[in-house]
Amino acid sequence: MEFLDLPQLLSAAGTVRLPGSKSISNRVLLLAALADGETEVRDLLASDDTERMLDALQALGIGVTHLGGENWKIVGCGGAFPVKQAELFLGNAGTAFRPLTAALALAGGDYVLKGVARMHERPIGDLVDGLRQLGADVSYLGNEGYPPLHLKPATIRPDGVVSVRGDVSSQFLTGLLMALPLTGQTVAVDVVGELISKPYIEITLATMARFGVVVERDGWQRFTVRAGSRYVSPGTVYVEGDASSASYFLALGAIGGGPVRVEGVGRDSIQGDVKFAEALAQMGAIIETGPNWMTACAPQGGLIAVDLDCNHIPDAAMTLATAALFAKGTTTLRNIASWRVKETDRIAAMATELRKIGAVVEEGADFIKITPSTARPAAIDTYDDHRMAMCFSLAAFATPLRINDPKCVAKTFPDYFERFATVTRAAPVIAIDGPSASGKGSVAARVAAALGFAYLDSGALYRLTALAAQRAGIAWDDEAGVAAIAAGLDVVFTGEDIRLAGVLVGDAIRTEDISAGASKVAALPAVREALLFRQRVFNTLPGLVGDGRDMGSVIFPRAVLKVFLTATAEARAERRYKQLIEKGFSANLPDLLADLQQRDARDSQRSVAPLRQEADARLLETTQLTIEQAVKQVLDWYSEASS
Ligand SMILES: Nc1ncnc2c1ncn2[C@@H]1O[C@H](COP(=O)(O)OP(=O)(O)O)[C@@H](O)[C@H]1O
Ligand SMILES: Nc1ccn([C@@H]2O[C@H](COP(=O)(O)OP(=O)(O)O)[C@@H](O)[C@H]2O)c(=O)n1
């Protein structure tokens, strides 16, 4: 599985131009397709969900032209799709599946609508019931109440009143409303039960109005579309930035100092999720808004917990769940039952993953309560849910972490993590790589002490792996066996002490035998992979100095400073000799030199993470330098690099 390792974050500031709103994009595409005339759609979101919609429209015979960038031309069909028979695959795109179901059920053709397995677990019965009341012929191809669906031509009953449940997903009402002009009749929709996610209905009504259909409404209870309503292209439509996507960046500003500014949505937005900014303000964040921008800064003294009804911001509220990790007290998010029928059961997923990083979480049918506690690194599963991945990026302010399957963000925000990187600053790393006995450990430990940073002796992990394998009777060339040992290393570093399974092993891992073993197991790709995350979790505040062979190239490629520390083989052998004698070990200089040259060769020639000076690493040749001089040089370079 692919993953992305995030270091602990230090701060956030900057500006992000948001991608187009998913909700608006797919509504605009469908209405442009149903309208009379051509529509130029600008700033359309480029994502999986919109691709599914564009593909479906093309399959239905709609003229779809990419004009370059985020701009598209849609040639409307005036309410009659040219293709009367089709099988459509809509992935996990709820914003494509529901409205297309409604429109196609009333379109007089023969259509099959399918999605991914999760889509077939997301209820659609209430929408189908509503369509059947109009006379539509809709049948379930799998489980009753769920996709896939078969839609057949049917006679639509005139002048009806349709009842639809409003308390499961507002997308059913949205789908019905957008399709009603296709009946040519006056139809009223009565909402049964308390309508959830009302702001999404506002988006629907505003988008329909943009295409010339005004829905009469009686509060949130009854909506009427009059006979003769027809969609007409408004010419050019600009899609607003995505307000749900804005939530991550505003939260970054609120947690990481700020100011973080988002552009593309603001005070004048038609999206309900802009109200997320108010929720964040209740947590203490300093929010400013303009017509199409917003900024967030962290309050002095930090965020405070809130107890909030989130019905009006169901998607953006997920962002509050991870922001709660940084708020004093217990945050309660209520009235979020719809989370359970989204891309995944988001209440359960959120609770499970928050607990992994140490939070105390209580979940109920329609609420979640989060109390922060000491954070610990973990690998976060994302459940093929873009919002899980984006929400948990915030948790990196508490701890380094791994996001599994980060590309699931493509559903709504394909370059989320690139943008995230441009507005966040991570805990700094100084990477010191070089051959054996060049002085990496001595220099790295002193630099770390001078800066108050943590120190990672990555070689010790390979030495510990070699020792643990030897003790377990596993040969050093048994890749799978040694990798399993590496993955399960029970090691605790406390100051200078290193304990393996509770036993002090500081000296045991420094013997020449284990040195040779370390360099052998280090050549095995599966072993390096198993030790990757274990090293990256050292990337915490206030900073880290790591020494080894691949600190700058593989483990911490974004290190603020990369140093390649070396000395002649003779000087290094002599240093090692003195070191061993001082420790009371016996040693022989020619043997040491030969050993060291052999190890240099093995480390440099291996296929994975070979020992070499990377293009972006500074060379520090120490044959003629004292340790103090080498330390001073690294500190000077660091202050230069970080200023
Ligand atoms: N610039 C230097 N001049 C002289 N001796 C050094 C220098 N750097 C390190 N040493 C000594 O060399 C030995 C090996 O250094 P160490 O830090 O363990 O190297 P590495 O981590 O690269 O294997 C230690 O005894 C250390 O005190
Ligand atoms: N980042 C690292 C660190 C060590 N190693 C391997 O682990 C062995 C022991 O590392 P070390 O840093 O303790 O070795 P010395 O430089 O102290 O001799 C090296 O010979 C390398 O083969 C590695 O491959 N990658």
XYZ file of C-alpha atoms in Angstrom, residues 92-316:
225
model
C -17.842 6.231 -5.421
C -19.193 9.590 -6.577
C -22.403 10.221 -4.621
C -22.692 13.678 -6.215
C -22.856 11.986 -9.619
C -24.867 8.902 -8.691
C -27.882 10.449 -6.968
C -28.684 13.286 -9.409
C -28.062 11.080 -12.451
C -30.394 8.439 -11.012
C -33.148 11.028 -10.739
C -32.534 12.640 -14.112
C -32.235 9.333 -15.985
C -35.276 7.803 -14.282
C -37.345 10.606 -15.816
C -35.488 10.650 -19.143
C -37.359 7.857 -20.922
C -34.387 5.581 -21.609
C -33.008 2.253 -20.455
C -30.029 2.739 -18.135
C -27.964 0.741 -15.664
C -26.093 2.699 -12.964
C -23.240 1.063 -11.035
C -20.419 2.049 -8.726
C -17.610 0.628 -6.612
C -18.449 -1.820 -3.810
C -18.792 1.005 -1.244
C -21.240 2.828 -3.526
C -23.365 -0.324 -3.460
C -23.500 -0.068 0.346
C -24.725 3.536 0.358
C -28.548 3.757 0.629
C -30.584 5.168 -2.241
C -34.028 3.722 -1.404
C -35.558 7.039 -0.362
C -34.728 8.612 -3.696
C -36.037 5.592 -5.594
C -39.286 5.694 -3.572
C -39.697 9.356 -4.524
C -39.097 8.613 -8.217
C -41.541 5.698 -8.141
C -44.233 8.028 -6.792
C -43.812 9.970 -10.046
C -44.284 6.746 -12.026
C -40.607 6.039 -12.741
C -39.596 2.414 -13.340
C -36.556 1.795 -11.126
C -35.399 -1.629 -9.980
C -32.574 -2.817 -7.769
C -30.023 -5.129 -9.357
C -28.454 -6.107 -6.047
C -29.778 -5.430 -2.578
C -33.139 -3.764 -2.098
C -32.592 -0.076 -1.366
C -29.028 0.107 -2.754
C -27.247 0.514 -6.091
C -26.735 -0.864 -8.712
C -29.967 0.269 -10.350
C -31.833 -0.429 -13.558
C -33.941 2.445 -14.933
C -36.492 1.842 -17.683
C -38.749 4.106 -19.743
C -42.011 4.866 -17.937
C -44.995 7.180 -18.090
C -44.534 10.027 -15.668
C -47.714 10.938 -13.729
C -48.765 14.572 -14.015
C -49.333 17.098 -11.267
C -48.073 14.967 -8.470
C -46.930 15.482 -4.952
C -43.886 13.450 -4.048
C -42.775 12.692 -0.504
C -39.099 12.181 0.149
C -37.242 11.600 3.374
C -34.926 14.439 4.260
C -33.222 12.966 7.287
C -30.791 10.481 5.679
C -29.107 12.424 2.907
C -30.051 15.754 1.389
C -28.705 14.454 -1.910
C -32.033 12.643 -2.504
C -33.927 15.923 -2.428
C -31.229 17.567 -4.539
C -31.448 14.793 -7.136
C -35.227 14.965 -7.326
C -35.394 18.744 -7.523
C -32.834 18.960 -10.317
C -34.695 16.274 -12.319
C -38.231 17.636 -11.912
C -38.127 20.090 -14.847
C -37.766 16.998 -17.086
C -41.367 15.980 -16.264
C -42.773 19.131 -17.847
C -45.427 19.056 -15.101
C -45.981 20.942 -11.888
C -44.622 18.733 -9.145
C -44.328 19.441 -5.428
C -41.915 17.655 -3.127
C -42.824 17.241 0.522
C -39.935 16.606 2.839
C -40.650 13.948 5.444
C -38.658 14.183 8.655
C -36.202 16.908 9.626
C -34.203 17.971 6.554
C -30.471 17.565 7.187
C -27.590 19.408 5.527
C -29.880 22.284 4.466
C -27.020 24.363 3.033
C -26.572 21.782 0.286
C -30.185 22.370 -0.753
C -29.363 26.073 -0.935
C -26.579 25.222 -3.401
C -29.048 23.175 -5.434
C -31.627 25.951 -5.550
C -29.017 28.607 -6.380
C -27.539 26.499 -9.190
C -30.980 25.710 -10.641
C -31.790 29.431 -10.554
C -28.558 30.156 -12.438
C -29.916 27.877 -15.186
C -33.290 29.605 -15.173
C -35.458 27.362 -12.987
C -36.831 28.976 -9.865
C -38.142 26.561 -7.262
C -41.018 27.776 -5.132
C -40.525 26.897 -1.534
C -42.446 26.756 1.669
C -39.756 26.821 4.334
C -37.884 23.508 4.302
C -41.133 21.496 4.034
C -42.353 21.817 0.478
C -40.626 22.643 -2.813
C -42.570 23.118 -6.045
C -41.321 23.130 -9.630
C -43.865 24.611 -12.024
C -44.960 23.117 -15.349
C -42.977 24.531 -18.254
C -39.754 25.015 -16.244
C -36.767 24.525 -18.553
C -33.060 24.789 -17.993
C -31.393 27.424 -20.148
C -27.638 27.919 -20.303
C -26.459 31.132 -18.664
C -23.457 31.139 -21.055
C -20.477 31.057 -18.752
C -20.478 29.706 -15.204
C -17.599 30.137 -12.738
C -17.388 27.396 -10.115
C -16.599 28.682 -6.620
C -13.669 27.282 -4.682
C -14.503 24.293 -2.507
C -15.554 25.425 0.958
C -15.038 21.975 2.480
C -11.482 21.948 1.132
C -10.982 25.393 2.667
C -11.612 23.868 6.094
C -8.245 22.060 6.199
C -6.249 25.180 5.475
C -8.209 27.361 7.887
C -7.663 24.730 10.554
C -3.937 24.690 9.736
C -3.821 28.432 10.359
C -5.816 28.068 13.581
C -3.465 25.393 14.903
C -0.159 26.376 13.351
C -0.085 30.125 13.929
C -1.099 31.442 10.551
C -2.126 33.525 8.873
C -3.319 30.994 6.320
C -5.425 32.574 3.591
C -7.743 30.648 1.282
C -8.913 32.185 -1.981
C -11.983 31.173 -3.962
C -14.588 31.198 -1.199
C -15.617 33.787 1.329
C -18.524 35.753 2.686
C -20.445 35.726 -0.629
C -20.224 31.955 -1.081
C -23.352 29.889 -1.720
C -21.771 26.915 0.050
C -22.881 26.113 3.550
C -19.472 24.817 4.532
C -18.155 28.395 4.740
C -19.876 28.305 8.146
C -16.989 26.084 9.191
C -15.073 29.317 9.767
C -17.600 30.279 12.449
C -17.161 26.931 14.174
C -13.420 27.442 14.143
C -13.900 30.943 15.554
C -15.902 29.391 18.401
C -12.833 27.312 19.156
C -10.954 30.585 19.508
C -9.395 30.926 16.055
C -9.001 34.427 14.674
C -10.938 34.511 11.399
C -11.194 37.255 8.816
C -13.412 37.053 5.747
C -13.749 38.975 2.510
C -16.116 38.430 -0.403
C -14.087 35.521 -1.814
C -11.328 34.893 0.710
C -10.854 33.921 4.349
C -7.879 33.841 6.718
C -7.284 32.002 9.961
C -4.746 32.578 12.736
C -4.166 30.749 15.996
C -5.350 32.446 19.185
C -2.887 33.259 21.957
C -3.205 30.476 24.492
C -4.464 27.923 21.969
C -7.810 26.568 20.851
C -10.613 25.589 23.212
C -13.045 22.679 22.932
C -16.604 23.210 21.680
C -19.914 21.361 21.890
C -21.491 21.855 18.497
C -24.494 20.785 16.418
C -22.814 20.124 13.057
C -25.850 19.311 10.970
C -25.309 22.390 8.799
C -21.660 21.535 8.001
C -21.537 17.723 7.791
C -18.397 17.481 5.650
C -16.355 20.314 7.087
